[in-house]
mmCIF file of C-alpha atoms and ligand atoms in Angstrom:
data_model
loop_
_atom_site.group_PDB
_atom_site.id
_atom_site.type_symbol
_atom_site.label_atom_id
_atom_site.label_comp_id
_atom_site.label_asym_id
_atom_site.label_seq_id
_atom_site.Cartn_x
_atom_site.Cartn_y
_atom_site.Cartn_z
ATOM 1 C CA UNK J 1 89.822 135.949 132.115
ATOM 2 C CA UNK J 2 90.945 133.371 129.576
ATOM 3 C CA UNK J 3 88.953 130.157 129.193
ATOM 4 C CA UNK J 4 90.218 127.052 131.022
ATOM 5 C CA UNK J 5 91.114 124.424 128.426
ATOM 6 C CA UNK J 6 89.388 121.064 128.754
ATOM 7 C CA UNK J 7 91.203 117.877 127.717
ATOM 8 C CA UNK J 8 89.955 114.303 127.487
ATOM 9 C CA UNK J 9 92.209 111.252 127.657
ATOM 10 C CA UNK J 10 91.374 107.852 126.249
ATOM 11 C CA UNK J 11 93.266 104.614 125.742
ATOM 12 C CA UNK J 12 92.188 102.549 122.781
ATOM 13 C CA UNK J 13 92.915 99.240 121.050
ATOM 14 C CA UNK J 14 95.187 96.649 122.653
ATOM 15 C CA UNK J 15 96.412 97.756 126.075
ATOM 16 C CA UNK J 16 100.145 98.253 126.522
ATOM 17 C CA UNK J 17 102.325 98.534 129.639
ATOM 18 C CA UNK J 18 103.196 102.192 130.152
ATOM 19 C CA UNK J 19 99.768 103.526 129.183
ATOM 20 C CA UNK J 20 99.206 104.418 132.852
ATOM 21 C CA UNK J 21 102.531 106.238 132.989
ATOM 22 C CA UNK J 22 101.340 108.266 129.988
ATOM 23 C CA UNK J 23 97.928 108.998 131.560
ATOM 24 C CA UNK J 24 99.627 110.032 134.798
ATOM 25 C CA UNK J 25 102.002 112.373 132.996
ATOM 26 C CA UNK J 26 99.252 113.866 130.808
ATOM 27 C CA UNK J 27 97.186 114.613 133.921
ATOM 28 C CA UNK J 28 100.051 116.086 135.920
ATOM 29 C CA UNK J 29 101.594 118.171 133.145
ATOM 30 C CA UNK J 30 98.117 119.448 132.190
ATOM 31 C CA UNK J 31 97.582 120.504 135.805
ATOM 32 C CA UNK J 32 100.785 122.547 135.638
ATOM 33 C CA UNK J 33 99.336 124.385 132.637
ATOM 34 C CA UNK J 34 95.972 124.889 134.347
ATOM 35 C CA UNK J 35 94.053 122.580 131.954
ATOM 36 C CA UNK J 36 91.140 120.497 133.245
ATOM 37 C CA UNK J 37 91.467 116.811 132.450
ATOM 38 C CA UNK J 38 88.807 114.143 131.997
ATOM 39 C CA UNK J 39 89.405 110.403 131.792
ATOM 40 C CA UNK J 40 87.255 108.730 129.156
ATOM 41 C CA UNK J 41 86.484 105.097 130.010
ATOM 42 C CA UNK J 42 86.985 102.266 127.486
ATOM 43 C CA UNK J 43 88.367 104.188 124.543
ATOM 44 C CA UNK J 44 86.260 105.544 121.697
ATOM 45 C CA UNK J 45 83.311 103.458 122.941
ATOM 46 C CA UNK J 46 83.303 105.555 126.139
ATOM 47 C CA UNK J 47 83.592 108.769 124.139
ATOM 48 C CA UNK J 48 80.566 107.677 122.127
ATOM 49 C CA UNK J 49 78.617 106.922 125.317
ATOM 50 C CA UNK J 50 79.706 110.089 127.123
ATOM 51 C CA UNK J 51 81.354 107.931 129.765
ATOM 52 C CA UNK J 52 83.957 110.257 131.296
ATOM 53 C CA UNK J 53 84.865 111.887 134.591
ATOM 54 C CA UNK J 54 87.276 114.546 135.766
ATOM 55 C CA UNK J 55 90.623 113.195 136.954
ATOM 56 C CA UNK J 56 93.107 114.997 139.124
ATOM 57 C CA UNK J 57 96.798 114.633 139.889
ATOM 58 C CA UNK J 58 95.834 112.724 143.053
ATOM 59 C CA UNK J 59 93.781 110.174 141.098
ATOM 60 C CA UNK J 60 96.833 109.045 139.142
ATOM 61 C CA UNK J 61 99.022 108.558 142.214
ATOM 62 C CA UNK J 62 100.520 105.076 142.473
ATOM 63 C CA UNK J 63 99.819 104.178 138.842
ATOM 64 C CA UNK J 64 103.217 104.570 137.179
ATOM 65 C CA UNK J 65 104.183 100.966 137.868
ATOM 66 C CA UNK J 66 100.811 99.469 136.914
ATOM 67 C CA UNK J 67 100.303 97.454 133.732
ATOM 68 C CA UNK J 68 97.107 97.683 131.665
ATOM 69 C CA UNK J 69 95.200 100.962 131.587
ATOM 70 C CA UNK J 70 93.268 102.468 134.477
ATOM 71 C CA UNK J 71 90.840 103.979 131.945
ATOM 72 C CA UNK J 72 90.043 100.657 130.315
ATOM 73 C CA UNK J 73 90.173 100.157 126.587
ATOM 74 C CA UNK J 74 88.164 98.709 123.722
ATOM 75 C CA UNK J 75 88.109 98.309 119.994
ATOM 76 C CA UNK J 76 85.347 100.382 118.392
ATOM 77 C CA UNK J 77 84.979 99.250 114.778
ATOM 78 C CA UNK J 78 81.904 101.485 114.312
ATOM 79 C CA UNK J 79 84.347 104.362 113.924
ATOM 80 C CA UNK J 80 85.213 102.977 110.497
ATOM 81 C CA UNK J 81 81.828 104.341 109.334
ATOM 82 C CA UNK J 82 81.956 107.998 108.352
ATOM 83 C CA UNK J 83 78.447 108.566 109.729
ATOM 84 C CA UNK J 84 79.689 107.472 113.179
ATOM 85 C CA UNK J 85 82.714 109.756 112.865
ATOM 86 C CA UNK J 86 80.447 112.731 112.134
ATOM 87 C CA UNK J 87 78.124 111.932 115.046
ATOM 88 C CA UNK J 88 81.082 111.366 117.381
ATOM 89 C CA UNK J 89 82.556 114.759 116.466
ATOM 90 C CA UNK J 90 79.248 116.434 117.221
ATOM 91 C CA UNK J 91 79.225 114.697 120.626
ATOM 92 C CA UNK J 92 82.798 115.847 121.386
ATOM 93 C CA UNK J 93 81.743 119.427 120.572
ATOM 94 C CA UNK J 94 78.802 119.086 122.931
ATOM 95 C CA UNK J 95 81.032 117.709 125.722
ATOM 96 C CA UNK J 96 83.239 120.784 125.245
ATOM 97 C CA UNK J 97 86.604 119.047 124.932
ATOM 98 C CA UNK J 98 89.280 121.278 123.417
ATOM 99 C CA UNK J 99 91.493 118.284 122.765
ATOM 100 C CA UNK J 100 91.391 114.498 123.136
ATOM 101 C CA UNK J 101 94.654 112.751 123.955
ATOM 102 C CA UNK J 102 94.448 109.323 122.348
ATOM 103 C CA UNK J 103 96.897 106.645 123.491
ATOM 104 C CA UNK J 104 96.767 103.704 121.115
ATOM 105 C CA UNK J 105 97.965 101.982 117.980
ATOM 106 C CA UNK J 106 97.316 102.339 114.262
ATOM 107 C CA UNK J 107 93.540 101.782 114.497
ATOM 108 C CA UNK J 108 93.258 104.461 117.189
ATOM 109 C CA UNK J 109 95.398 106.815 115.110
ATOM 110 C CA UNK J 110 93.136 106.291 112.102
ATOM 111 C CA UNK J 111 90.113 107.097 114.283
ATOM 112 C CA UNK J 112 91.742 110.346 115.439
ATOM 113 C CA UNK J 113 92.653 111.337 111.860
ATOM 114 C CA UNK J 114 89.080 110.702 110.688
ATOM 115 C CA UNK J 115 87.654 112.671 113.617
ATOM 116 C CA UNK J 116 89.971 115.583 112.832
ATOM 117 C CA UNK J 117 88.316 115.838 109.401
ATOM 118 C CA UNK J 118 85.072 116.584 111.236
ATOM 119 C CA UNK J 119 86.612 119.147 113.561
ATOM 120 C CA UNK J 120 87.628 117.073 116.619
ATOM 121 C CA UNK J 121 91.078 118.109 117.799
ATOM 122 C CA UNK J 122 93.288 115.357 119.085
ATOM 123 C CA UNK J 123 96.860 114.425 119.874
ATOM 124 C CA UNK J 124 97.895 110.799 119.549
ATOM 125 C CA UNK J 125 100.544 109.106 121.677
ATOM 126 C CA UNK J 126 101.759 105.816 120.183
ATOM 127 C CA UNK J 127 100.675 103.029 122.517
ATOM 128 C CA UNK J 128 101.095 99.513 121.184
ATOM 129 C CA UNK J 129 103.348 96.603 121.997
ATOM 130 C CA UNK J 130 103.678 96.102 118.223
ATOM 131 C CA UNK J 131 105.731 99.298 117.775
ATOM 132 C CA UNK J 132 104.308 99.747 114.308
ATOM 133 C CA UNK J 133 103.106 103.339 114.226
ATOM 134 C CA UNK J 134 104.661 105.109 111.246
ATOM 135 C CA UNK J 135 107.112 107.929 111.859
ATOM 136 C CA UNK J 136 107.957 106.953 115.424
ATOM 137 C CA UNK J 137 110.810 104.651 116.299
ATOM 138 C CA UNK J 138 109.085 103.826 119.569
ATOM 139 C CA UNK J 139 105.629 103.084 120.925
ATOM 140 C CA UNK J 140 104.587 102.780 124.556
ATOM 141 C CA UNK J 141 104.633 99.181 125.804
ATOM 142 C CA UNK J 142 106.944 97.733 123.185
ATOM 143 C CA UNK J 143 109.947 97.569 125.510
ATOM 144 C CA UNK J 144 108.095 95.782 128.300
ATOM 145 C CA UNK J 145 106.549 93.293 125.873
ATOM 146 C CA UNK J 146 109.935 92.615 124.318
ATOM 147 C CA UNK J 147 111.453 91.903 127.723
ATOM 148 C CA UNK J 148 108.539 89.617 128.617
ATOM 149 C CA UNK J 149 109.115 87.644 125.425
ATOM 150 C CA UNK J 150 112.849 87.543 126.019
ATOM 151 C CA UNK J 151 112.329 86.059 129.451
ATOM 152 C CA UNK J 152 110.172 83.317 127.883
ATOM 153 C CA UNK J 153 112.674 82.658 125.071
ATOM 154 C CA UNK J 154 115.516 82.258 127.561
ATOM 155 C CA UNK J 155 113.486 79.731 129.536
ATOM 156 C CA UNK J 156 112.330 77.796 126.484
ATOM 157 C CA UNK J 157 115.958 77.598 125.302
ATOM 158 C CA UNK J 158 116.883 75.700 128.475
ATOM 159 C CA UNK J 159 114.413 72.917 127.833
ATOM 160 C CA UNK J 160 114.993 73.011 124.056
ATOM 161 C CA UNK J 161 118.698 72.299 124.606
ATOM 162 C CA UNK J 162 118.084 69.579 127.177
ATOM 163 C CA UNK J 163 115.797 67.659 124.800
ATOM 164 C CA UNK J 164 117.510 68.810 121.588
ATOM 165 C CA UNK J 165 114.225 70.107 120.196
ATOM 166 C CA UNK J 166 113.054 72.843 117.869
ATOM 167 C CA UNK J 167 110.601 75.392 119.248
ATOM 168 C CA UNK J 168 108.328 77.631 117.247
ATOM 169 C CA UNK J 169 107.476 80.545 119.520
ATOM 170 C CA UNK J 170 104.539 82.625 118.348
ATOM 171 C CA UNK J 171 104.597 86.254 119.446
ATOM 172 C CA UNK J 172 102.159 89.112 118.838
ATOM 173 C CA UNK J 173 102.367 91.316 115.786
ATOM 174 C CA UNK J 174 99.377 91.221 113.507
ATOM 175 C CA UNK J 175 101.014 93.403 110.867
ATOM 176 C CA UNK J 176 104.413 94.003 112.383
ATOM 177 C CA UNK J 177 107.563 91.938 112.778
ATOM 178 C CA UNK J 178 109.018 94.184 115.477
ATOM 179 C CA UNK J 179 108.539 91.871 118.470
ATOM 180 C CA UNK J 180 109.522 88.764 116.508
ATOM 181 C CA UNK J 181 112.627 90.338 115.038
ATOM 182 C CA UNK J 182 113.892 92.037 118.176
ATOM 183 C CA UNK J 183 113.201 89.044 120.426
ATOM 184 C CA UNK J 184 114.997 86.824 117.909
ATOM 185 C CA UNK J 185 118.078 89.052 117.956
ATOM 186 C CA UNK J 186 118.127 89.534 121.712
ATOM 187 C CA UNK J 187 117.167 85.922 122.472
ATOM 188 C CA UNK J 188 119.764 84.450 120.129
ATOM 189 C CA UNK J 189 117.100 82.679 118.044
ATOM 190 C CA UNK J 190 117.855 81.047 114.709
ATOM 191 C CA UNK J 191 115.144 82.659 112.628
ATOM 192 C CA UNK J 192 112.317 85.163 112.772
ATOM 193 C CA UNK J 193 109.326 84.821 110.522
ATOM 194 C CA UNK J 194 107.532 88.116 110.037
ATOM 195 C CA UNK J 195 104.595 89.504 108.044
ATOM 196 C CA UNK J 196 106.783 91.974 106.114
ATOM 197 C CA UNK J 197 108.777 89.281 104.304
ATOM 198 C CA UNK J 198 107.876 85.959 102.643
ATOM 199 C CA UNK J 199 110.068 83.111 103.778
ATOM 200 C CA UNK J 200 111.328 80.015 102.034
ATOM 201 C CA UNK J 201 110.755 76.818 104.033
ATOM 202 C CA UNK J 202 113.360 74.860 102.048
ATOM 203 C CA UNK J 203 116.006 77.438 102.883
ATOM 204 C CA UNK J 204 114.963 77.265 106.542
ATOM 205 C CA UNK J 205 115.196 73.442 106.586
ATOM 206 C CA UNK J 206 118.669 73.496 105.071
ATOM 207 C CA UNK J 207 119.785 76.248 107.497
ATOM 208 C CA UNK J 208 118.595 74.192 110.474
ATOM 209 C CA UNK J 209 120.383 71.070 109.149
ATOM 210 C CA UNK J 210 123.628 73.028 108.742
ATOM 211 C CA UNK J 211 123.349 74.222 112.326
ATOM 212 C CA UNK J 212 122.702 70.686 113.554
ATOM 213 C CA UNK J 213 125.888 69.491 111.797
ATOM 214 C CA UNK J 214 127.728 72.225 113.685
ATOM 215 C CA UNK J 215 126.569 70.626 116.930
ATOM 216 C CA UNK J 216 123.812 73.090 117.859
ATOM 217 C CA UNK J 217 121.566 71.611 120.518
ATOM 218 C CA UNK J 218 118.384 73.553 119.859
ATOM 219 C CA UNK J 219 116.495 75.490 117.247
ATOM 220 C CA UNK J 220 114.451 78.509 118.198
ATOM 221 C CA UNK J 221 112.240 80.162 115.609
ATOM 222 C CA UNK J 222 110.183 83.207 116.515
ATOM 223 C CA UNK J 223 107.026 83.598 114.474
ATOM 224 C CA UNK J 224 104.997 86.808 114.392
ATOM 225 C CA UNK J 225 101.303 85.929 114.561
ATOM 226 C CA UNK J 226 100.620 87.886 111.367
ATOM 227 C CA UNK J 227 103.168 85.854 109.400
ATOM 228 C CA UNK J 228 101.018 82.738 109.112
ATOM 229 C CA UNK J 229 100.026 79.674 111.071
ATOM 230 C CA UNK J 230 102.562 78.090 113.449
ATOM 231 C CA UNK J 231 100.688 74.789 113.069
ATOM 232 C CA UNK J 232 101.299 74.846 109.311
ATOM 233 C CA UNK J 233 104.928 75.720 109.887
ATOM 234 C CA UNK J 234 105.285 72.841 112.311
ATOM 235 C CA UNK J 235 103.733 70.481 109.746
ATOM 236 C CA UNK J 236 106.220 71.782 107.169
ATOM 237 C CA UNK J 237 109.247 71.187 109.421
ATOM 238 C CA UNK J 238 108.418 68.021 111.392
ATOM 239 C CA UNK J 239 110.298 65.055 109.955
ATOM 240 C CA UNK J 240 112.359 67.241 107.621
ATOM 241 C CA UNK J 241 114.679 68.608 110.298
ATOM 242 C CA UNK J 242 116.736 66.624 112.789
ATOM 243 C CA UNK J 243 114.805 67.975 115.798
ATOM 244 C CA UNK J 244 111.381 67.174 117.215
ATOM 245 C CA UNK J 245 109.224 70.314 116.872
ATOM 246 C CA UNK J 246 107.173 71.963 119.635
ATOM 247 C CA UNK J 247 104.987 75.082 119.600
ATOM 248 C CA UNK J 248 104.647 77.760 122.284
ATOM 249 C CA UNK J 249 102.093 80.548 121.795
ATOM 250 C CA UNK J 250 102.870 83.375 124.190
ATOM 251 C CA UNK J 251 99.545 85.163 123.614
ATOM 252 C CA UNK J 252 98.214 87.880 125.869
ATOM 253 C CA UNK J 253 100.782 87.522 128.611
ATOM 254 C CA UNK J 254 102.908 89.695 126.312
ATOM 255 C CA UNK J 255 100.565 92.607 126.930
ATOM 256 C CA UNK J 256 100.616 92.535 130.724
ATOM 257 C CA UNK J 257 103.037 93.353 133.497
ATOM 258 C CA UNK J 258 104.618 96.333 135.143
ATOM 259 C CA UNK J 259 106.239 98.642 132.555
ATOM 260 C CA UNK J 260 110.024 98.757 132.262
ATOM 261 C CA UNK J 261 111.872 101.924 133.238
ATOM 262 C CA UNK J 262 112.273 102.687 129.516
ATOM 263 C CA UNK J 263 108.513 102.533 128.880
ATOM 264 C CA UNK J 264 107.789 104.681 131.932
ATOM 265 C CA UNK J 265 110.337 107.304 130.903
ATOM 266 C CA UNK J 266 109.308 107.414 127.260
ATOM 267 C CA UNK J 267 105.583 107.544 128.083
ATOM 268 C CA UNK J 268 106.247 110.451 130.460
ATOM 269 C CA UNK J 269 108.336 112.340 127.913
ATOM 270 C CA UNK J 270 105.819 111.868 125.106
ATOM 271 C CA UNK J 271 103.009 113.016 127.382
ATOM 272 C CA UNK J 272 104.889 116.139 128.390
ATOM 273 C CA UNK J 273 105.538 116.912 124.719
ATOM 274 C CA UNK J 274 101.866 116.355 123.893
ATOM 275 C CA UNK J 275 100.582 118.751 126.561
ATOM 276 C CA UNK J 276 103.189 121.401 125.729
ATOM 277 C CA UNK J 277 102.188 121.147 122.062
ATOM 278 C CA UNK J 278 98.516 121.552 122.865
ATOM 279 C CA UNK J 279 99.225 124.533 125.113
ATOM 280 C CA UNK J 280 101.023 126.171 122.171
ATOM 281 C CA UNK J 281 97.954 125.614 119.990
ATOM 282 C CA UNK J 282 99.396 122.601 118.153
ATOM 283 C CA UNK J 283 97.094 119.581 117.750
ATOM 284 C CA UNK J 284 96.076 116.919 115.214
ATOM 285 C CA UNK J 285 99.526 115.399 115.505
ATOM 286 C CA UNK J 286 101.061 112.042 116.291
ATOM 287 C CA UNK J 287 103.641 112.547 119.048
ATOM 288 C CA UNK J 288 106.453 110.245 118.135
ATOM 289 C CA UNK J 289 110.084 109.639 118.823
ATOM 290 C CA UNK J 290 112.642 110.244 116.094
ATOM 291 C CA UNK J 291 116.442 110.475 116.419
ATOM 292 C CA UNK J 292 116.337 110.749 120.218
ATOM 293 C CA UNK J 293 113.794 113.573 120.168
ATOM 294 C CA UNK J 294 110.044 113.879 120.651
ATOM 295 C CA UNK J 295 108.440 115.047 117.424
ATOM 296 C CA UNK J 296 104.920 116.062 116.451
ATOM 297 C CA UNK J 297 103.951 114.638 113.069
ATOM 298 C CA UNK J 298 100.896 116.382 111.582
ATOM 299 C CA UNK J 299 98.101 113.981 110.640
ATOM 300 C CA UNK J 300 98.388 115.231 107.035
ATOM 301 C CA UNK J 301 101.977 113.894 106.888
ATOM 302 C CA UNK J 302 101.251 110.664 108.785
ATOM 303 C CA UNK J 303 99.114 109.458 105.894
ATOM 304 C CA UNK J 304 102.083 109.720 103.526
ATOM 305 C CA UNK J 305 104.462 107.692 105.708
ATOM 306 C CA UNK J 306 105.366 104.164 104.688
ATOM 307 C CA UNK J 307 104.513 101.291 107.080
ATOM 308 C CA UNK J 308 107.474 100.221 109.188
ATOM 309 C CA UNK J 309 109.433 97.225 107.968
ATOM 310 C CA UNK J 310 111.741 95.208 110.209
ATOM 311 C CA UNK J 311 112.924 92.732 107.592
ATOM 312 C CA UNK J 312 116.396 94.267 107.315
ATOM 313 C CA UNK J 313 117.476 92.422 110.428
ATOM 314 C CA UNK J 314 116.800 88.964 108.973
ATOM 315 C CA UNK J 315 120.478 88.907 107.953
ATOM 316 C CA UNK J 316 121.569 89.915 111.474
ATOM 317 C CA UNK J 317 119.844 86.824 112.840
ATOM 318 C CA UNK J 318 121.225 84.523 110.130
ATOM 319 C CA UNK J 319 124.824 85.627 110.661
ATOM 320 C CA UNK J 320 124.593 85.318 114.439
ATOM 321 C CA UNK J 321 122.883 81.923 114.445
ATOM 322 C CA UNK J 322 125.830 80.143 112.813
HETATM 323 O O1 F6P F 1 97.315 95.625 118.572
HETATM 324 C C1 F6P F 1 98.261 94.937 119.300
HETATM 325 C C2 F6P F 1 98.012 93.479 119.328
HETATM 326 O O2 F6P F 1 98.772 93.065 120.416
HETATM 327 C C3 F6P F 1 98.326 92.677 118.068
HETATM 328 O O3 F6P F 1 99.660 92.317 117.925
HETATM 329 C C4 F6P F 1 97.441 91.497 118.230
HETATM 330 O O4 F6P F 1 97.164 90.895 116.996
HETATM 331 C C5 F6P F 1 96.221 92.078 118.816
HETATM 332 O O5 F6P F 1 96.656 93.159 119.598
HETATM 333 C C6 F6P F 1 95.378 91.128 119.638
HETATM 334 O O6 F6P F 1 94.253 91.826 120.046
HETATM 335 P P1 F6P F 1 93.091 91.269 120.947
HETATM 336 O O7 F6P F 1 93.537 91.359 122.359
HETATM 337 O O8 F6P F 1 91.943 92.172 120.681
HETATM 338 O O9 F6P F 1 92.863 89.850 120.541
#
């Protein structure tokens, strides 16, 4: 009789809406293949502590619409030390996991790649509202977060127009301009300031003045948190533009909420692809989305991919704001 394969699932780093849809799909597809599945609590920290339990198809019932992650998550900076990576791999061997499904962002991916060097097999599903994992056009949670931001932008625009004010809206994105850029396009903002591209405050001031002369009643600027301080930007604009400036920091509300249909569907598809890959003996891959298809990018290739850059759309925003 062939051995029953044993899979662990963990969610790591910042939580993202749709992680539960991915867990649910991993558990249910695995069951169809006869694999046993274990939920590891609180990310790599839980793996380190041996904090896991078997989960069944029944356990994930009613979770597809839930935000957050039922497994809990954490950041585990100790994994940056190679000694910890080696010890962790030895623990995984002892636990008997044949694969660990890791749902998380770039830090979680790096952890999985390092663990693979010490013999731990894993498959990573991109889970981050920042949508900044290389090689995948999509990451779980990014659509919900974008819609949450859009809802806020629409509301802020109402009051901005009534008072004829400028609003600087800070959104998440430590290293990535995805949320800032896409919410600026979809929210009809006047500028997006992102970590990938330096911006020129004088050019911004003159752009805002031109718009004011055209009779525009508000100015909305979306600032990615990794692009610099909104307070400094406010200080640089106040008094130089013909609008009073206000700041809104959206913060962690961007990470919560029930996932959109898109996030639920994509999480389910990526999970199915991940389990099918593992069943075929394929692991140490990032399961991504590329040209409408699920793809498995080997960890060896992931390291050669360039970081994503959303600065191309700066022009889109400029043209549409006039
Ligand atoms: O990793 C995703 C992210 O949302 C970043 O954009 C943000 O900088 C970070 O998480 C915030 O993390 P924390 O909740 O640990 O403060």
